[in-house]
CSV table of N, CA and C in Angstrom, one decimal:
chain,number,residue,atom,x,y,z
A,1,SER,N,239.0,-61.0,154.3
A,1,SER,CA,238.4,-62.5,154.3
A,1,SER,C,237.3,-62.4,155.3
A,2,ALA,N,236.4,-63.0,155.0
A,2,ALA,CA,235.1,-63.3,155.9
A,2,ALA,C,235.6,-64.5,156.7
A,3,VAL,N,234.9,-64.4,158.2
A,3,VAL,CA,235.3,-65.2,159.2
A,3,VAL,C,234.0,-65.3,160.0
A,4,ASP,N,233.6,-66.6,160.3
A,4,ASP,CA,232.3,-67.0,161.0
A,4,ASP,C,232.9,-67.5,162.5
A,5,PRO,N,232.0,-66.5,163.4
A,5,PRO,CA,232.6,-67.1,164.8
A,5,PRO,C,231.9,-68.2,165.3
A,6,ARG,N,231.2,-68.8,164.8
A,6,ARG,CA,230.2,-69.9,165.0
A,6,ARG,C,230.2,-69.9,166.5
A,7,THR,N,229.5,-68.9,167.0
A,7,THR,CA,229.1,-68.8,168.3
A,7,THR,C,227.4,-69.1,168.3
A,8,ARG,N,227.0,-69.7,169.3
A,8,ARG,CA,225.4,-69.8,169.4
A,8,ARG,C,224.9,-69.1,170.5
A,9,HIS,N,225.8,-68.2,171.4
A,9,HIS,CA,225.0,-67.3,172.3
A,9,HIS,C,226.2,-66.0,172.4
A,10,PHE,N,225.7,-65.0,172.4
A,10,PHE,CA,226.7,-63.8,172.7
A,10,PHE,C,227.7,-64.0,173.8
A,11,SER,N,227.2,-64.6,174.7
A,11,SER,CA,228.3,-64.8,176.0
A,11,SER,C,229.5,-65.6,175.4
A,12,GLU,N,229.6,-66.1,174.2
A,12,GLU,CA,230.8,-67.0,173.6
A,12,GLU,C,231.5,-66.0,172.8
A,13,PHE,N,231.1,-64.5,172.4
A,13,PHE,CA,231.7,-63.8,171.5
A,13,PHE,C,232.8,-63.2,171.9
A,14,PRO,N,232.8,-62.9,173.3
A,14,PRO,CA,234.4,-62.0,174.0
A,14,PRO,C,235.5,-63.0,173.7
A,15,GLU,N,235.3,-64.1,173.9
A,15,GLU,CA,236.4,-65.3,174.0
A,15,GLU,C,236.8,-65.5,172.4
A,16,TYR,N,235.8,-65.6,171.5
A,16,TYR,CA,236.1,-65.6,170.2
A,16,TYR,C,236.9,-64.5,169.8
A,17,LEU,N,236.4,-63.3,170.0
A,17,LEU,CA,237.2,-61.9,169.7
A,17,LEU,C,238.4,-61.8,170.2
A,18,GLU,N,238.8,-62.2,171.3
A,18,GLU,CA,240.1,-62.4,171.9
A,18,GLU,C,240.8,-63.0,171.0
A,19,ARG,N,240.4,-64.3,170.8
A,19,ARG,CA,241.6,-65.1,169.9
A,19,ARG,C,241.6,-64.7,168.4
A,20,LEU,N,240.7,-64.0,167.9
A,20,LEU,CA,240.9,-63.5,166.5
A,20,LEU,C,241.8,-62.4,166.5
A,21,ALA,N,241.5,-61.3,167.5
A,21,ALA,CA,242.7,-60.3,167.8
A,21,ALA,C,244.0,-60.8,168.1
A,22,GLY,N,244.4,-61.9,168.5
A,22,GLY,CA,245.4,-62.5,168.8
A,22,GLY,C,246.3,-63.0,167.4
A,23,GLU,N,245.4,-63.2,166.4
A,23,GLU,CA,245.7,-63.8,165.3
A,23,GLU,C,246.6,-62.8,164.6
A,24,TYR,N,246.6,-61.5,164.6
A,24,TYR,CA,247.0,-60.5,164.1
A,24,TYR,C,248.2,-60.0,164.6
A,25,ASP,N,249.1,-59.3,163.9
A,25,ASP,CA,250.1,-58.3,164.5
A,25,ASP,C,249.9,-56.9,164.3
A,26,TRP,N,249.3,-56.5,165.3
A,26,TRP,CA,248.7,-55.2,165.1
A,26,TRP,C,249.6,-54.2,165.0
A,27,SER,N,251.0,-54.2,165.6
A,27,SER,CA,252.0,-53.1,165.3
A,27,SER,C,252.7,-53.2,163.9
A,28,ARG,N,252.3,-54.0,163.0
A,28,ARG,CA,252.9,-53.9,161.7
A,28,ARG,C,252.0,-52.7,160.9
A,29,ARG,N,253.0,-52.1,160.0
A,29,ARG,CA,252.4,-51.1,159.0
A,29,ARG,C,252.3,-52.1,157.5
A,30,ASP,N,251.7,-51.6,156.7
A,30,ASP,CA,251.7,-52.3,155.2
A,30,ASP,C,253.2,-52.4,154.4
A,31,GLN,N,253.8,-51.2,154.8
A,31,GLN,CA,255.2,-51.4,154.2
A,31,GLN,C,256.1,-52.6,154.9
A,32,GLU,N,255.9,-52.4,156.4
A,32,GLU,CA,256.7,-53.4,157.4
A,32,GLU,C,256.3,-54.7,156.8
A,33,GLN,N,255.2,-54.9,156.4
A,33,GLN,CA,254.6,-56.3,156.3
A,33,GLN,C,255.1,-56.7,154.9
A,34,GLN,N,255.4,-55.8,153.7
A,34,GLN,CA,255.9,-56.3,152.4
A,34,GLN,C,257.3,-56.4,152.7
A,35,GLN,N,258.0,-55.9,153.4
A,35,GLN,CA,259.5,-56.1,153.6
A,35,GLN,C,259.7,-57.3,154.3
A,36,ASP,N,259.0,-57.7,155.3
A,36,ASP,CA,259.1,-58.9,156.1
A,36,ASP,C,258.7,-60.0,155.2
A,37,ASP,N,257.7,-60.0,154.3
A,37,ASP,CA,257.5,-60.9,153.3
A,37,ASP,C,258.4,-61.3,152.5
A,38,ASP,N,259.1,-60.0,152.1
A,38,ASP,CA,260.2,-60.2,151.0
A,38,ASP,C,261.3,-60.9,151.5
A,39,GLU,N,261.7,-60.3,152.9
A,39,GLU,CA,262.8,-61.1,153.6
A,39,GLU,C,262.7,-62.6,153.9
A,40,MET,N,261.4,-62.9,154.1
A,40,MET,CA,260.9,-64.2,154.4
A,40,MET,C,261.2,-65.1,153.3
A,41,LYS,N,260.8,-64.6,152.2
A,41,LYS,CA,260.7,-65.3,150.7
A,41,LYS,C,262.4,-65.6,150.5
A,42,VAL,N,263.3,-64.4,150.6
A,42,VAL,CA,264.7,-64.8,150.2
A,42,VAL,C,265.3,-65.8,151.2
A,43,GLN,N,264.8,-65.8,152.5
A,43,GLN,CA,265.4,-66.8,153.4
A,43,GLN,C,264.9,-68.5,153.0
A,44,ASN,N,263.7,-68.3,152.5
A,44,ASN,CA,263.2,-69.8,152.3
A,44,ASN,C,263.9,-69.9,151.0
A,45,ASP,N,263.9,-69.2,150.1
A,45,ASP,CA,264.4,-69.5,148.8
A,45,ASP,C,265.8,-69.9,148.7
A,46,GLY,N,266.8,-69.2,149.6
A,46,GLY,CA,268.1,-69.4,149.8
A,46,GLY,C,268.6,-69.0,148.1
A,47,ASP,N,270.0,-69.6,148.2
A,47,ASP,CA,270.6,-69.4,147.0
A,47,ASP,C,270.8,-70.7,146.3
A,48,GLY,N,270.3,-71.7,146.6
A,48,GLY,CA,270.4,-73.0,145.9
A,48,GLY,C,271.6,-74.1,146.3
A,49,ASP,N,272.3,-73.5,147.4
A,49,ASP,CA,273.6,-74.1,147.7
A,49,ASP,C,273.2,-75.1,149.1
A,50,GLY,N,271.7,-74.7,149.4
A,50,GLY,CA,271.5,-75.6,150.6
A,50,GLY,C,271.7,-74.8,152.0
A,51,SER,N,272.6,-73.6,151.9
A,51,SER,CA,273.1,-73.2,153.3
A,51,SER,C,272.0,-72.4,154.0
A,52,ASN,N,270.9,-72.1,153.3
A,52,ASN,CA,269.6,-71.4,154.0
A,52,ASN,C,268.4,-72.4,154.5
A,53,GLU,N,268.9,-73.5,154.0
A,53,GLU,CA,267.4,-74.6,154.0
A,53,GLU,C,267.5,-75.0,155.5
A,54,MET,N,266.1,-75.2,155.9
A,54,MET,CA,265.9,-75.9,157.3
A,54,MET,C,265.8,-77.2,157.3
A,55,SER,N,266.2,-77.8,158.4
A,55,SER,CA,265.9,-79.3,158.2
A,55,SER,C,264.4,-79.4,158.6
A,56,ARG,N,263.8,-80.6,158.1
A,56,ARG,CA,262.4,-80.8,158.3
A,56,ARG,C,262.0,-80.8,159.7
A,57,ASN,N,262.9,-81.1,160.5
A,57,ASN,CA,262.5,-81.3,162.3
A,57,ASN,C,262.5,-80.0,162.6
A,58,GLU,N,263.2,-78.9,162.1
A,58,GLU,CA,263.3,-77.6,162.6
A,58,GLU,C,261.9,-77.0,162.3
A,59,GLN,N,261.3,-76.1,163.5
A,59,GLN,CA,260.1,-75.6,163.3
A,59,GLN,C,260.1,-74.1,162.9
A,60,GLN,N,259.6,-73.5,161.8
A,60,GLN,CA,259.4,-72.2,161.8
A,60,GLN,C,258.8,-71.5,162.8
A,61,PRO,N,259.1,-70.3,163.1
A,61,PRO,CA,258.3,-69.6,163.9
A,61,PRO,C,256.8,-69.1,163.5
A,62,ILE,N,256.1,-69.2,164.3
A,62,ILE,CA,254.6,-69.0,163.7
A,62,ILE,C,254.5,-67.3,163.6
A,63,LYS,N,254.0,-67.2,162.4
A,63,LYS,CA,254.0,-65.7,161.9
A,63,LYS,C,252.8,-65.2,161.9
A,64,LYS,N,252.5,-64.2,162.6
A,64,LYS,CA,251.2,-64.0,162.7
A,64,LYS,C,250.6,-63.0,161.4
A,65,LYS,N,249.4,-62.9,161.2
A,65,LYS,CA,248.9,-62.3,160.0
A,65,LYS,C,248.8,-60.7,159.8
A,66,ALA,N,248.9,-60.2,158.7
A,66,ALA,CA,249.0,-59.0,158.6
A,66,ALA,C,247.4,-58.5,159.1
A,67,PRO,N,247.3,-57.6,159.7
A,67,PRO,CA,246.0,-57.0,160.0
A,67,PRO,C,245.1,-56.3,159.0
A,68,PRO,N,243.6,-56.6,159.2
A,68,PRO,CA,242.7,-56.0,158.1
A,68,PRO,C,242.6,-54.6,158.4
A,69,THR,N,242.2,-54.1,157.4
A,69,THR,CA,241.9,-52.5,157.3
A,69,THR,C,240.9,-51.9,157.9
A,70,ALA,N,240.0,-52.7,158.1
A,70,ALA,CA,238.5,-52.6,158.8
A,70,ALA,C,238.1,-53.8,159.0
A,71,ILE,N,236.9,-53.7,159.7
A,71,ILE,CA,236.1,-54.8,160.3
A,71,ILE,C,234.7,-54.5,160.0
A,72,ALA,N,234.1,-55.3,159.3
A,72,ALA,CA,232.5,-55.2,159.1
A,72,ALA,C,231.8,-56.4,159.5
A,73,MET,N,230.7,-56.0,160.4
A,73,MET,CA,230.0,-57.4,160.7
A,73,MET,C,228.8,-57.2,160.1
A,74,PHE,N,227.9,-58.5,160.0
A,74,PHE,CA,226.7,-58.6,160.0
A,74,PHE,C,225.9,-59.7,160.6
A,75,CYS,N,224.6,-59.5,161.0
A,75,CYS,CA,224.1,-60.6,161.8
A,75,CYS,C,222.6,-60.8,161.0
A,76,THR,N,222.0,-61.6,161.5
A,76,THR,CA,220.6,-62.1,160.8
A,76,THR,C,219.4,-60.8,161.2
A,77,GLY,N,219.2,-60.4,162.2
A,77,GLY,CA,218.5,-59.3,162.6
A,77,GLY,C,219.1,-58.0,162.8
A,78,GLY,N,220.3,-57.9,163.4
A,78,GLY,CA,221.0,-56.6,163.8
A,78,GLY,C,221.3,-56.5,165.1
A,79,ILE,N,220.7,-57.2,166.2
A,79,ILE,CA,220.6,-56.9,167.5
A,79,ILE,C,222.1,-57.1,167.8
A,80,ARG,N,222.3,-58.4,167.6
A,80,ARG,CA,223.7,-59.0,168.1
A,80,ARG,C,224.9,-58.3,167.3
A,81,CYS,N,224.6,-58.0,166.1
A,81,CYS,CA,225.9,-56.7,165.4
A,81,CYS,C,226.1,-55.5,166.6
A,82,GLU,N,224.9,-55.1,166.9
A,82,GLU,CA,225.2,-53.8,167.4
A,82,GLU,C,225.7,-54.1,168.7
A,83,LYS,N,225.4,-55.3,169.4
A,83,LYS,CA,226.1,-55.5,170.7
A,83,LYS,C,227.5,-55.9,170.3
A,84,ALA,N,227.9,-56.6,169.2
A,84,ALA,CA,229.2,-57.1,169.0
A,84,ALA,C,230.0,-55.9,168.4
A,85,THR,N,229.6,-54.9,167.8
A,85,THR,CA,230.3,-53.8,167.4
A,85,THR,C,230.6,-53.1,168.5
A,86,SER,N,229.6,-52.9,169.5
A,86,SER,CA,229.9,-52.0,170.7
A,86,SER,C,231.0,-52.7,171.4
A,87,TYR,N,230.8,-54.1,171.6
A,87,TYR,CA,232.0,-54.6,172.3
A,87,TYR,C,233.3,-54.8,172.0
A,88,ALA,N,233.5,-54.7,170.6
A,88,ALA,CA,234.6,-54.7,169.9
A,88,ALA,C,235.1,-53.2,170.0
A,89,LEU,N,234.5,-52.3,170.0
A,89,LEU,CA,234.9,-51.0,170.2
A,89,LEU,C,235.5,-50.6,171.6
A,90,GLN,N,234.9,-51.2,172.7
A,90,GLN,CA,234.9,-50.9,174.0
A,90,GLN,C,236.3,-52.0,174.6
A,91,SER,N,236.5,-53.0,173.8
A,91,SER,CA,237.3,-54.1,174.3
A,91,SER,C,238.6,-53.8,174.4
A,92,ASN,N,239.3,-52.6,173.6
A,92,ASN,CA,240.6,-52.2,173.3
A,92,ASN,C,241.5,-53.4,172.8
A,93,LEU,N,240.7,-54.4,171.9
A,93,LEU,CA,241.5,-55.5,171.4
A,93,LEU,C,242.0,-55.0,170.0
A,94,PHE,N,241.5,-54.0,169.7
A,94,PHE,CA,241.8,-53.4,168.2
A,94,PHE,C,242.5,-51.8,168.3
A,95,PRO,N,243.1,-51.7,167.4
A,95,PRO,CA,243.7,-50.3,167.3
A,95,PRO,C,242.3,-49.4,167.4
A,96,GLN,N,242.4,-48.2,167.9
A,96,GLN,CA,241.3,-46.9,168.0
A,96,GLN,C,241.1,-46.6,166.6
A,97,ASN,N,242.0,-46.6,165.8
A,97,ASN,CA,241.8,-46.2,164.1
A,97,ASN,C,241.4,-47.2,163.4
A,98,LEU,N,241.1,-48.3,163.7
A,98,LEU,CA,240.5,-49.3,163.0
A,98,LEU,C,239.2,-49.1,162.8
A,99,PRO,N,238.6,-48.9,161.6
A,99,PRO,CA,236.9,-48.8,161.7
A,99,PRO,C,236.5,-50.1,161.5
A,100,ILE,N,235.3,-50.0,162.5
A,100,ILE,CA,234.2,-51.3,162.8
A,100,ILE,C,233.1,-51.1,162.5
A,101,TYR,N,232.5,-51.5,161.5
A,101,TYR,CA,231.1,-51.3,161.1
A,101,TYR,C,230.0,-52.3,161.2
A,102,HIS,N,229.1,-52.3,161.3
A,102,HIS,CA,228.1,-53.4,161.3
A,102,HIS,C,226.9,-53.0,160.4
A,103,LEU,N,226.3,-53.9,159.8
A,103,LEU,CA,224.9,-53.9,159.0
A,103,LEU,C,223.8,-53.4,159.6
A,104,GLU,N,223.4,-52.1,159.5
A,104,GLU,CA,222.2,-51.5,160.5
A,104,GLU,C,220.9,-52.3,160.3
A,105,GLY,N,220.3,-53.1,161.2
A,105,GLY,CA,219.1,-53.7,161.0
A,105,GLY,C,219.4,-55.4,160.5
A,106,GLY,N,220.8,-55.6,160.6
A,106,GLY,CA,220.9,-57.2,160.0
A,106,GLY,C,220.6,-57.5,158.4
A,107,ILE,N,221.3,-58.5,158.1
A,107,ILE,CA,221.0,-58.9,156.8
A,107,ILE,C,219.5,-59.0,156.2
A,108,LEU,N,218.7,-59.3,157.3
A,108,LEU,CA,217.2,-59.3,156.8
A,108,LEU,C,216.8,-57.9,156.4
A,109,SER,N,217.1,-56.9,157.4
A,109,SER,CA,216.9,-55.6,156.9
A,109,SER,C,217.2,-55.2,155.4
A,110,TYR,N,218.8,-55.4,155.2
A,110,TYR,CA,219.5,-55.2,154.1
A,110,TYR,C,218.7,-55.8,153.1
A,111,LEU,N,218.4,-57.0,153.0
A,111,LEU,CA,217.6,-57.7,151.8
A,111,LEU,C,216.2,-57.1,151.6
A,112,ASP,N,215.7,-56.6,152.7
A,112,ASP,CA,214.1,-56.1,152.7
A,112,ASP,C,214.4,-54.8,151.6
A,113,ASP,N,215.5,-53.9,152.2
A,113,ASP,CA,215.8,-52.4,151.6
A,113,ASP,C,215.9,-52.8,149.9
A,114,VAL,N,216.9,-53.7,149.8
A,114,VAL,CA,217.4,-54.2,148.3
A,114,VAL,C,216.0,-54.5,147.4
A,115,ALA,N,215.2,-55.4,148.0
A,115,ALA,CA,213.9,-55.6,147.4
A,115,ALA,C,213.0,-54.5,147.3
A,116,LYS,N,213.0,-53.3,148.1
A,116,LYS,CA,212.2,-52.3,147.9
A,116,LYS,C,212.9,-51.4,146.8
A,117,ARG,N,214.3,-51.1,147.0
A,117,ARG,CA,214.6,-50.3,145.9
A,117,ARG,C,214.7,-51.0,144.5
A,118,GLU,N,214.6,-52.3,144.4
A,118,GLU,CA,214.2,-53.0,142.9
A,118,GLU,C,213.0,-52.9,142.4
A,119,LYS,N,211.9,-52.7,143.5
A,119,LYS,CA,210.7,-52.5,143.0
A,119,LYS,C,210.4,-51.3,142.5
A,120,GLN,N,210.9,-50.1,143.3
A,120,GLN,CA,210.9,-48.8,143.0
A,120,GLN,C,211.6,-48.6,141.5
A,121,GLU,N,212.6,-49.0,141.3
A,121,GLU,CA,213.3,-49.1,139.8
A,121,GLU,C,212.3,-49.5,138.7
A,122,GLU,N,211.6,-50.7,139.0
A,122,GLU,CA,210.7,-51.1,138.1
A,122,GLU,C,209.6,-50.4,137.9
A,123,GLU,N,209.4,-49.5,138.7
A,123,GLU,CA,208.0,-48.7,138.7
A,123,GLU,C,208.3,-47.5,137.7
């Protein structure tokens, strides 16, 4: 799912990236995530006798999100994406085997390329 860092200056990006990385449990594998989800559902559903129900005053532990399989970034002109991708790769906030991509040249370059391809197809 897409996220917007809502940063106005690149100097705000490292702090945002640290917060974002902290929202995920990077130690989980897909299979472990499914097993945890199944166990949590059983605990929450209970068997109908009320023995597994939590009182409304009890807090459930905060469960971190399953990690993404890749990260893709895009920016208007591309320069910030190159800096952001470089920072993300060097930050050690993400596993080394997590692919991190950026749209080369930014969204403006991409839209220009699409327009050129469409024009060539019309000819």
